[in-house]
PDB file of C-alpha atoms and ligand atoms in Angstrom:
ATOM      1  CA  MET A   1     128.946 105.708 128.813  1.00 61.00           C
ATOM      2  CA  SER A   2     127.034 105.130 125.659  1.00 86.00           C
ATOM      3  CA  CYS A   3     128.903 105.915 122.536  1.00 95.00           C
ATOM      4  CA  HIS A   4     128.322 106.301 118.709  1.00 94.00           C
ATOM      5  CA  GLN A   5     128.250 102.738 118.125  1.00 95.00           C
ATOM      6  CA  CYS A   6     125.471 101.885 120.603  1.00 96.00           C
ATOM      7  CA  GLN A   7     123.362 105.207 120.794  1.00 94.00           C
ATOM      8  CA  ASP A   8     120.668 103.528 118.475  1.00 94.00           C
ATOM      9  CA  LEU A   9     120.587 101.035 120.994  1.00 96.00           C
ATOM     10  CA  CYS A  10     119.732 103.145 123.579  1.00 96.00           C
ATOM     11  CA  ILE A  11     116.241 103.074 123.922  1.00 95.00           C
ATOM     12  CA  GLU A  12     113.628 101.688 125.441  1.00 95.00           C
ATOM     13  CA  TYR A  13     111.488  99.512 123.159  1.00 94.00           C
ATOM     14  CA  ARG A  14     108.768  97.473 124.701  1.00 93.00           C
ATOM     15  CA  ILE A  15     107.563  94.276 123.824  1.00 91.00           C
ATOM     16  CA  ALA A  16     104.106  93.249 123.648  1.00 88.00           C
ATOM     17  CA  LEU A  17     103.159  91.173 120.325  1.00 86.00           C
ATOM     18  CA  PRO A  18     105.454  88.474 119.308  1.00 85.00           C
ATOM     19  CA  THR A  19     106.220  90.257 115.966  1.00 88.00           C
ATOM     20  CA  GLU A  20     107.915  93.005 117.958  1.00 90.00           C
ATOM     21  CA  LEU A  21     109.762  90.313 120.005  1.00 91.00           C
ATOM     22  CA  ARG A  22     110.851  88.951 116.426  1.00 91.00           C
ATOM     23  CA  LYS A  23     111.980  92.531 115.485  1.00 94.00           C
ATOM     24  CA  ALA A  24     113.989  93.135 118.939  1.00 95.00           C
ATOM     25  CA  ILE A  25     115.921  89.724 118.259  1.00 95.00           C
ATOM     26  CA  LYS A  26     116.478  90.438 114.698  1.00 96.00           C
ATOM     27  CA  ILE A  27     117.795  93.761 115.750  1.00 96.00           C
ATOM     28  CA  ALA A  28     120.006  92.174 118.472  1.00 97.00           C
ATOM     29  CA  HIS A  29     121.325  89.602 116.147  1.00 97.00           C
ATOM     30  CA  GLU A  30     122.245  92.071 113.301  1.00 97.00           C
ATOM     31  CA  ASN A  31     124.233  94.103 116.142  1.00 98.00           C
ATOM     32  CA  ILE A  32     126.175  91.080 117.364  1.00 97.00           C
ATOM     33  CA  ILE A  33     126.810  90.004 113.546  1.00 97.00           C
ATOM     34  CA  ASP A  34     128.303  93.417 112.733  1.00 96.00           C
ATOM     35  CA  GLY A  35     130.398  93.469 116.020  1.00 97.00           C
ATOM     36  CA  THR A  36     128.416  96.443 117.766  1.00 98.00           C
ATOM     37  CA  ILE A  37     127.412  94.346 120.592  1.00 98.00           C
ATOM     38  CA  GLU A  38     128.175  90.929 122.529  1.00 97.00           C
ATOM     39  CA  GLU A  39     126.088  88.560 124.254  1.00 96.00           C
ATOM     40  CA  ILE A  40     127.072  88.725 128.203  1.00 93.00           C
ATOM     41  CA  LEU A  41     127.675  85.207 129.364  1.00 85.00           C
ATOM     42  CA  SER A  42     127.552  84.260 133.039  1.00 71.00           C
ATOM     43  CA  LYS A  43     127.427  81.280 134.358  1.00 65.00           C
ATOM     44  CA  ALA A  44     124.277  82.366 136.534  1.00 61.00           C
ATOM     45  CA  ASP A  45     122.574  83.028 133.164  1.00 54.00           C
ATOM     46  CA  ARG A  46     123.270  79.825 131.794  1.00 57.00           C
ATOM     47  CA  SER A  47     120.339  77.788 133.338  1.00 61.00           C
ATOM     48  CA  GLY A  48     119.581  75.922 130.050  1.00 68.00           C
ATOM     49  CA  GLN A  49     119.339  78.767 127.995  1.00 75.00           C
ATOM     50  CA  ILE A  50     120.599  78.565 124.380  1.00 85.00           C
ATOM     51  CA  PRO A  51     123.078  81.042 123.253  1.00 89.00           C
ATOM     52  CA  PHE A  52     121.204  84.178 121.744  1.00 93.00           C
ATOM     53  CA  ILE A  53     122.980  83.703 118.450  1.00 93.00           C
ATOM     54  CA  GLU A  54     121.484  80.105 118.128  1.00 92.00           C
ATOM     55  CA  LEU A  55     118.193  81.456 119.521  1.00 91.00           C
ATOM     56  CA  ALA A  56     118.329  84.111 116.652  1.00 94.00           C
ATOM     57  CA  LYS A  57     119.071  81.762 114.068  1.00 92.00           C
ATOM     58  CA  SER A  58     116.725  79.119 115.163  1.00 90.00           C
ATOM     59  CA  GLY A  59     113.467  81.517 114.933  1.00 86.00           C
ATOM     60  CA  ALA A  60     111.860  79.483 117.627  1.00 83.00           C
ATOM     61  CA  TRP A  61     112.352  80.687 121.598  1.00 82.00           C
ATOM     62  CA  ASP A  62     110.877  79.977 124.933  1.00 77.00           C
ATOM     63  CA  ASP A  63     108.188  81.741 126.312  1.00 76.00           C
ATOM     64  CA  VAL A  64     110.379  83.463 128.672  1.00 84.00           C
ATOM     65  CA  LEU A  65     113.781  84.773 127.641  1.00 88.00           C
ATOM     66  CA  CYS A  66     116.367  87.002 129.148  1.00 90.00           C
ATOM     67  CA  TYR A  67     119.646  88.063 127.805  1.00 94.00           C
ATOM     68  CA  ARG A  68     121.919  90.458 128.365  1.00 95.00           C
ATOM     69  CA  PHE A  69     124.571  92.244 125.826  1.00 97.00           C
ATOM     70  CA  ARG A  70     127.145  94.875 126.049  1.00 97.00           C
ATOM     71  CA  CYS A  71     128.692  97.167 123.616  1.00 98.00           C
ATOM     72  CA  GLN A  72     131.812  96.395 122.467  1.00 97.00           C
ATOM     73  CA  GLU A  73     133.034  99.782 122.144  1.00 97.00           C
ATOM     74  CA  CYS A  74     132.037 101.190 125.430  1.00 97.00           C
ATOM     75  CA  GLY A  75     130.701  98.486 127.588  1.00 97.00           C
ATOM     76  CA  GLU A  76     127.147 100.041 127.982  1.00 97.00           C
ATOM     77  CA  ALA A  77     125.084  97.067 129.065  1.00 97.00           C
ATOM     78  CA  PHE A  78     121.569  96.118 127.516  1.00 97.00           C
ATOM     79  CA  CYS A  79     118.902  93.619 128.678  1.00 96.00           C
ATOM     80  CA  LEU A  80     116.359  91.865 126.363  1.00 95.00           C
ATOM     81  CA  THR A  81     113.852  90.658 128.472  1.00 93.00           C
ATOM     82  CA  ALA A  82     110.240  88.996 127.284  1.00 90.00           C
ATOM     83  CA  GLU A  83     107.483  86.701 128.283  1.00 83.00           C
ATOM     84  CA  THR A  84     105.873  85.650 124.911  1.00 68.00           C
ATOM     85  CA  TYR A  85     103.467  82.990 126.345  1.00 68.00           C
ATOM     86  CA  HIS A  86     100.690  85.670 127.634  1.00 65.00           C
ATOM     87  CA  GLY A  87     102.315  88.208 125.226  1.00 58.00           C
ATOM     88  CA  SER A  88     102.122  90.314 128.209  1.00 67.00           C
ATOM     89  CA  GLY A  89     105.385  92.039 127.743  1.00 84.00           C
ATOM     90  CA  GLY A  90     108.977  92.616 127.853  1.00 93.00           C
ATOM     91  CA  SER A  91     111.393  95.162 126.576  1.00 95.00           C
ATOM     92  CA  TRP A  92     114.925  95.970 125.016  1.00 96.00           C
ATOM     93  CA  LYS A  93     116.496  98.683 127.053  1.00 96.00           C
ATOM     94  CA  PRO A  94     120.023  99.723 128.370  1.00 97.00           C
ATOM     95  CA  GLU A  95     120.670  98.399 132.022  1.00 96.00           C
ATOM     96  CA  ARG A  96     121.468 101.834 133.034  1.00 95.00           C
ATOM     97  CA  LYS A  97     118.241 104.079 133.320  1.00 91.00           C
ATOM     98  CA  GLY A  98     120.314 107.261 132.095  1.00 93.00           C
ATOM     99  CA  ALA A  99     121.421 105.761 129.240  1.00 94.00           C
ATOM    100  CA  ILE A 100     118.171 105.535 127.708  1.00 92.00           C
ATOM    101  CA  ARG A 101     117.798 108.298 125.106  1.00 86.00           C
ATOM    102  CA  ALA A 102     114.823 110.365 125.205  1.00 73.00           C
ATOM    103  CA  VAL A 103     112.531 109.706 122.469  1.00 63.00           C
ATOM    104  CA  PRO A 104     110.678 112.574 121.048  1.00 58.00           C
TER     105      PRO A 104
HETATM  106 ZN1   ZN B 201     128.836 101.925 123.356  1.00 69.63          ZN
END
């Protein structure tokens, strides 16, 4: 279901280092600003988590974060998860496996 708007985001980007998380947050933030994606807000997700846009602006984030987004054009859903305390990982990826573009 991905479209030309979000095809660049339809990749699995593994996050292992704080610098990679920073980059992933920056890219997601830019795509929210330009209207490509929006944060998916659900009550269940709001367990003390600040809105993503605030998080991105603050430059300071929790050790564990989990945010969901969707393409404004086609509705493709994405998730950004990270665990920065141990730097052990996280990723940016479309929620639907079939949406992940093969990266050569
Ligand atoms: Zn799309």
